[in-house]
Amino acid sequence: MTSSNFRIGGEIDVRRIGFGAMRLPTEAGAAREASVAVARRAVELGVTLIDTAYMYGWGANEELLAEALHPYPDDLLIATKVAIERPAPGEEAQVNGRPEFLREQVEQALRRLRVERIGLLQMHRLDPKVPLADQLGTLREFQLAGKIGHVGLSEVTVDELDEARRTVDVASVQNRYSLLDREHEAVLDACEEAGIAFLPWRPVHPAASTATAGIAAVAAELDATPAQIALAWLLDRSPVVLPIPGTASLDHLAENVAAAELRLSADQRERLDRITPAPAG
């Protein structure tokens, strides 16, 4: 039977379906009030892993979660990400892995989240202009100082993961992956072998919006939605997979959380496995 929990870094016990906060509006007014309600409802429904990042509103998303949920429940892990620099007007955001920039970002994230320690701090992207050992060594310094619990990576290859693990214990990897997008299959396999949490981003789309006949058939058999089937497949794919579907809708939030209760039969799993993923790129 599929386990409903996973211990990130062998230490932080979370339920395997988390919540991605990226889509929550942060502007003042009714939209922000609705976002606060969604974040609080996620916790009420048993979500114990929430993913955010500095890039999501340039700190506003982290501040929203603090407003909604601080003081945090003891079993709640809010994971955030650093290493993206806010662009000037009209410019594109850039990766910045310089140690001085990462130190500033970590300190700011601690302040915005109103915590003294971030349980899981992820590199949003690796900076090809900065030696990897310098980037991750900076986060290791924060670990030793007690300000970071565990370190995660995003959008990495198997080789980058191997290199990173020579500098720091990697607790998680966040790559794009779903039933219809399996480009990073090898990275997931490497994470499973090493016991590293794999947080697929965009775990539902495009399965929910462009469901194939095969997905629709399994959904009908289980009285579920295509999005729920996509999440159930991910949970069944590997015990290290922790999907973090994002939504600003209370109904979709409840739907996503309920997907943890679905159980695919061997036949249903085989049929879904045979669905041809979208071409990479």
Coordinates of C-alpha atoms in Angstrom, one line a residue:
M1 CA 0.0 0.0 0.0
T2 CA 1.2 3.5 -0.8
S3 CA 2.6 5.2 2.3
S4 CA 1.0 8.6 3.0
N5 CA 4.1 10.1 4.7
F6 CA 7.7 10.6 4.0
R7 CA 10.6 11.8 6.2
I8 CA 12.6 14.6 4.4
G9 CA 16.2 14.3 5.2
G10 CA 15.3 11.2 7.3
E11 CA 14.0 13.7 9.9
I12 CA 11.0 15.9 8.9
D13 CA 7.9 13.8 8.7
V14 CA 5.4 15.2 6.2
R15 CA 2.3 14.0 4.4
R16 CA 3.2 13.3 0.8
I17 CA 0.7 15.6 -0.9
G18 CA 1.9 19.1 -0.1
F19 CA 0.7 22.5 -1.2
G20 CA 2.4 24.9 -3.6
A21 CA 1.7 28.5 -2.6
M22 CA 2.9 30.1 -5.8
R23 CA -0.6 30.8 -7.2
L24 CA -1.9 32.6 -4.2
P25 CA -2.6 36.3 -4.9
T26 CA -0.9 38.6 -2.4
E27 CA -2.3 42.0 -3.3
A28 CA -4.3 43.7 -0.6
G29 CA -8.1 43.3 -0.4
A30 CA -10.5 40.4 -1.1
A31 CA -7.9 38.4 -3.1
R32 CA -5.4 38.4 -0.3
E33 CA -8.1 37.4 2.2
A34 CA -9.1 34.5 0.0
S35 CA -5.4 33.5 -0.2
V36 CA -5.1 33.5 3.6
A37 CA -8.2 31.3 3.8
V38 CA -6.8 28.8 1.3
A39 CA -3.5 28.6 3.2
R40 CA -5.3 28.0 6.5
R41 CA -7.6 25.5 4.9
A42 CA -4.6 23.5 3.6
V43 CA -3.4 23.1 7.1
E44 CA -6.9 22.2 8.4
L45 CA -7.0 19.4 5.7
G46 CA -3.8 17.9 7.0
V47 CA -1.2 19.4 4.7
T48 CA 2.2 19.5 6.5
L49 CA 4.4 20.6 3.6
I50 CA 4.0 24.1 2.0
D51 CA 6.3 25.2 -0.8
T52 CA 7.1 28.9 -1.4
A53 CA 10.0 31.0 -2.8
Y54 CA 11.4 34.5 -2.8
M55 CA 10.6 34.7 -6.5
Y56 CA 6.8 34.3 -5.8
G57 CA 6.0 37.9 -5.5
W58 CA 9.5 38.8 -4.5
G59 CA 9.0 37.9 -0.9
A60 CA 5.3 38.7 -0.8
N61 CA 4.3 35.0 -0.9
E62 CA 6.4 34.2 2.1
E63 CA 4.9 37.2 4.0
L64 CA 1.4 36.0 3.1
L65 CA 2.1 32.6 4.6
A66 CA 3.5 34.1 7.7
E67 CA 0.4 36.3 8.1
A68 CA -1.9 33.3 7.5
L69 CA -0.2 30.6 9.6
H70 CA 2.3 32.1 12.1
P71 CA 2.8 30.8 14.8
Y72 CA 3.1 27.7 12.8
P73 CA 1.9 24.3 13.9
D74 CA 4.7 22.0 15.1
D75 CA 4.2 19.6 12.3
L76 CA 4.1 22.1 9.5
L77 CA 7.2 22.5 7.2
I78 CA 7.3 25.6 5.1
A79 CA 10.0 25.2 2.5
T80 CA 11.3 28.2 0.6
K81 CA 13.7 28.9 -2.3
V82 CA 16.5 31.4 -2.9
A83 CA 19.0 32.3 -5.7
I84 CA 16.8 34.3 -8.1
E85 CA 17.5 38.0 -8.3
R86 CA 14.6 40.4 -8.6
P87 CA 14.9 42.1 -12.0
A88 CA 14.8 45.7 -12.9
P89 CA 11.6 46.9 -14.6
G90 CA 11.4 45.4 -18.1
E91 CA 14.2 43.0 -17.4
E92 CA 14.1 39.2 -16.8
A93 CA 14.9 37.6 -13.5
Q94 CA 18.4 36.1 -13.2
V95 CA 19.9 33.3 -11.2
N96 CA 22.4 34.6 -8.6
G97 CA 24.3 32.1 -6.6
R98 CA 27.0 34.4 -5.3
P99 CA 27.6 33.7 -1.6
E100 CA 27.0 37.2 -0.5
F101 CA 23.6 37.3 -2.3
L102 CA 22.6 33.9 -0.9
R103 CA 23.4 35.0 2.6
E104 CA 21.2 38.1 2.2
Q105 CA 18.4 36.1 0.8
V106 CA 18.4 33.5 3.6
E107 CA 18.4 36.2 6.2
Q108 CA 15.5 38.0 4.5
A109 CA 13.6 34.7 4.2
L110 CA 14.0 34.1 7.9
R111 CA 12.6 37.5 8.6
R112 CA 9.7 37.3 6.3
L113 CA 8.7 33.9 7.5
R114 CA 9.2 35.0 11.1
V115 CA 11.3 32.0 12.0
E116 CA 14.8 31.4 13.4
R117 CA 15.3 28.3 11.3
I118 CA 14.1 27.3 7.9
G119 CA 13.4 23.5 7.9
L120 CA 14.1 23.1 4.1
L121 CA 15.9 25.8 2.1
Q122 CA 16.1 25.1 -1.6
M123 CA 18.2 26.5 -4.4
H124 CA 15.6 27.7 -7.0
R125 CA 18.2 27.2 -9.7
L126 CA 22.0 26.6 -9.7
D127 CA 24.1 29.5 -10.9
P128 CA 26.5 28.3 -13.7
K129 CA 28.7 31.4 -13.2
V130 CA 29.5 30.4 -9.6
P131 CA 31.3 27.2 -8.5
L132 CA 28.7 24.8 -7.1
A133 CA 30.8 24.2 -4.0
D134 CA 30.7 27.9 -3.2
Q135 CA 26.9 28.1 -3.6
L136 CA 26.1 25.1 -1.5
G137 CA 28.9 25.7 0.9
T138 CA 27.2 29.0 1.8
L139 CA 24.0 27.1 2.7
R140 CA 26.1 24.6 4.6
E141 CA 27.4 27.5 6.7
F142 CA 23.8 28.4 7.6
Q143 CA 23.1 24.8 8.5
L144 CA 26.0 24.7 10.9
A145 CA 24.8 28.0 12.4
G146 CA 21.3 26.4 13.0
K147 CA 19.5 28.7 10.6
I148 CA 18.8 26.0 7.9
G149 CA 17.7 22.5 8.7
H150 CA 18.0 20.8 5.3
V151 CA 19.1 21.8 1.8
G152 CA 17.3 21.1 -1.4
L153 CA 17.9 21.7 -5.1
S154 CA 15.6 22.5 -8.1
E155 CA 15.8 21.7 -11.8
V156 CA 19.0 19.7 -11.6
T157 CA 20.5 16.8 -13.6
V158 CA 21.8 13.6 -12.2
D159 CA 25.4 14.8 -12.6
E160 CA 24.6 18.1 -10.8
L161 CA 22.9 16.2 -8.0
D162 CA 26.0 13.9 -7.6
E163 CA 28.3 16.9 -7.6
A164 CA 26.1 18.8 -5.0
R165 CA 26.1 15.8 -2.7
R166 CA 29.9 16.1 -2.4
T167 CA 29.4 19.4 -0.7
V168 CA 26.2 19.1 1.3
D169 CA 23.6 16.5 2.2
V170 CA 20.8 17.0 -0.3
A171 CA 17.4 16.4 1.3
S172 CA 15.2 17.2 -1.7
V173 CA 15.0 17.8 -5.4
Q174 CA 12.3 19.8 -7.1
N175 CA 12.1 19.2 -10.9
R176 CA 9.2 19.4 -13.3
Y177 CA 7.6 16.0 -13.6
S178 CA 4.1 14.6 -14.1
L179 CA 2.2 11.7 -15.7
L180 CA 2.5 13.5 -19.1
D181 CA 6.0 15.0 -18.6
R182 CA 8.6 12.5 -17.6
E183 CA 11.7 14.3 -18.8
H184 CA 13.4 14.0 -15.5
E185 CA 12.8 10.3 -14.9
A186 CA 16.5 9.6 -14.3
V187 CA 16.7 12.3 -11.6
L188 CA 13.7 10.8 -9.8
D189 CA 15.3 7.3 -10.0
A190 CA 18.5 8.8 -8.5
C191 CA 16.5 10.4 -5.7
E192 CA 14.7 7.2 -4.9
E193 CA 18.0 5.2 -4.8
A194 CA 19.4 7.8 -2.4
G195 CA 16.3 8.3 -0.3
I196 CA 16.0 12.0 -1.4
A197 CA 12.6 13.6 -1.5
F198 CA 11.5 14.4 -5.0
L199 CA 9.0 17.3 -5.2
P200 CA 7.5 17.4 -8.7
W201 CA 6.4 20.9 -9.7
R202 CA 3.5 21.3 -12.1
P203 CA 2.4 17.8 -11.0
V204 CA -1.1 18.0 -12.5
H205 CA -0.9 20.1 -15.6
P206 CA -1.2 19.1 -18.5
A207 CA -3.0 15.9 -17.3
A208 CA -5.9 17.9 -15.8
S209 CA -6.4 20.2 -18.8
T210 CA -5.7 17.9 -21.7
A211 CA -6.6 14.5 -20.2
T212 CA -6.1 11.6 -22.6
A213 CA -8.7 8.9 -23.1
G214 CA -6.6 6.7 -20.8
I215 CA -6.6 9.1 -18.0
A216 CA -10.3 9.9 -18.4
A217 CA -11.1 6.2 -18.3
V218 CA -9.2 5.5 -15.0
A219 CA -10.8 8.7 -13.6
A220 CA -14.3 7.3 -14.4
E221 CA -13.5 3.9 -12.9
L222 CA -12.4 5.5 -9.6
D223 CA -15.0 8.3 -9.6
A224 CA -12.2 10.8 -9.6
T225 CA -11.0 13.8 -11.6
P226 CA -8.1 13.6 -14.1
A227 CA -6.1 15.9 -11.7
Q228 CA -6.6 13.4 -8.9
I229 CA -5.5 10.5 -11.2
A230 CA -2.4 12.5 -12.0
L231 CA -1.6 12.9 -8.3
A232 CA -2.4 9.3 -7.5
W233 CA -0.1 8.1 -10.3
L234 CA 2.7 10.3 -8.8
L235 CA 2.2 8.9 -5.3
D236 CA 2.3 5.4 -6.7
R237 CA 5.3 6.1 -8.9
S238 CA 7.9 6.2 -6.1
P239 CA 7.7 6.5 -2.3
V240 CA 10.0 9.5 -2.4
V241 CA 7.6 11.6 -4.5
L242 CA 5.9 14.5 -2.7
P243 CA 3.7 16.4 -5.2
I244 CA 3.1 20.1 -4.4
P245 CA 0.0 21.0 -6.5
G246 CA -0.8 24.7 -6.3
T247 CA -4.2 26.4 -6.4
A248 CA -6.0 29.5 -5.2
S249 CA -9.3 27.5 -5.1
L250 CA -10.7 25.9 -1.9
D251 CA -12.5 23.3 -4.1
H252 CA -9.4 22.4 -6.0
L253 CA -7.4 22.3 -2.8
A254 CA -9.8 19.8 -1.2
E255 CA -9.7 17.8 -4.5
N256 CA -5.9 17.6 -4.5
V257 CA -5.7 16.5 -0.8
A258 CA -8.3 13.8 -1.3
A259 CA -6.2 12.3 -4.1
A260 CA -4.1 10.7 -1.4
E261 CA -6.9 8.3 -0.6
L262 CA -7.1 6.9 -4.2
R263 CA -5.5 3.5 -4.8
L264 CA -4.7 2.5 -8.4
S265 CA -5.0 -1.2 -9.3
A266 CA -2.1 -2.9 -11.0
D267 CA -4.0 -2.8 -14.2
Q268 CA -4.8 0.9 -13.9
R269 CA -1.2 1.7 -13.1
E270 CA 0.0 -0.3 -16.1
R271 CA -2.4 1.5 -18.4
L272 CA -1.3 4.9 -17.1
D273 CA 2.3 4.0 -17.4
R274 CA 1.8 3.2 -21.1
I275 CA 0.4 6.7 -21.9
T276 CA 3.0 8.5 -24.0
P277 CA 4.4 11.6 -22.2
A278 CA 4.7 14.9 -24.0
P279 CA 7.9 15.4 -25.9
A280 CA 10.7 17.0 -23.8
G281 CA 11.4 20.7 -24.3

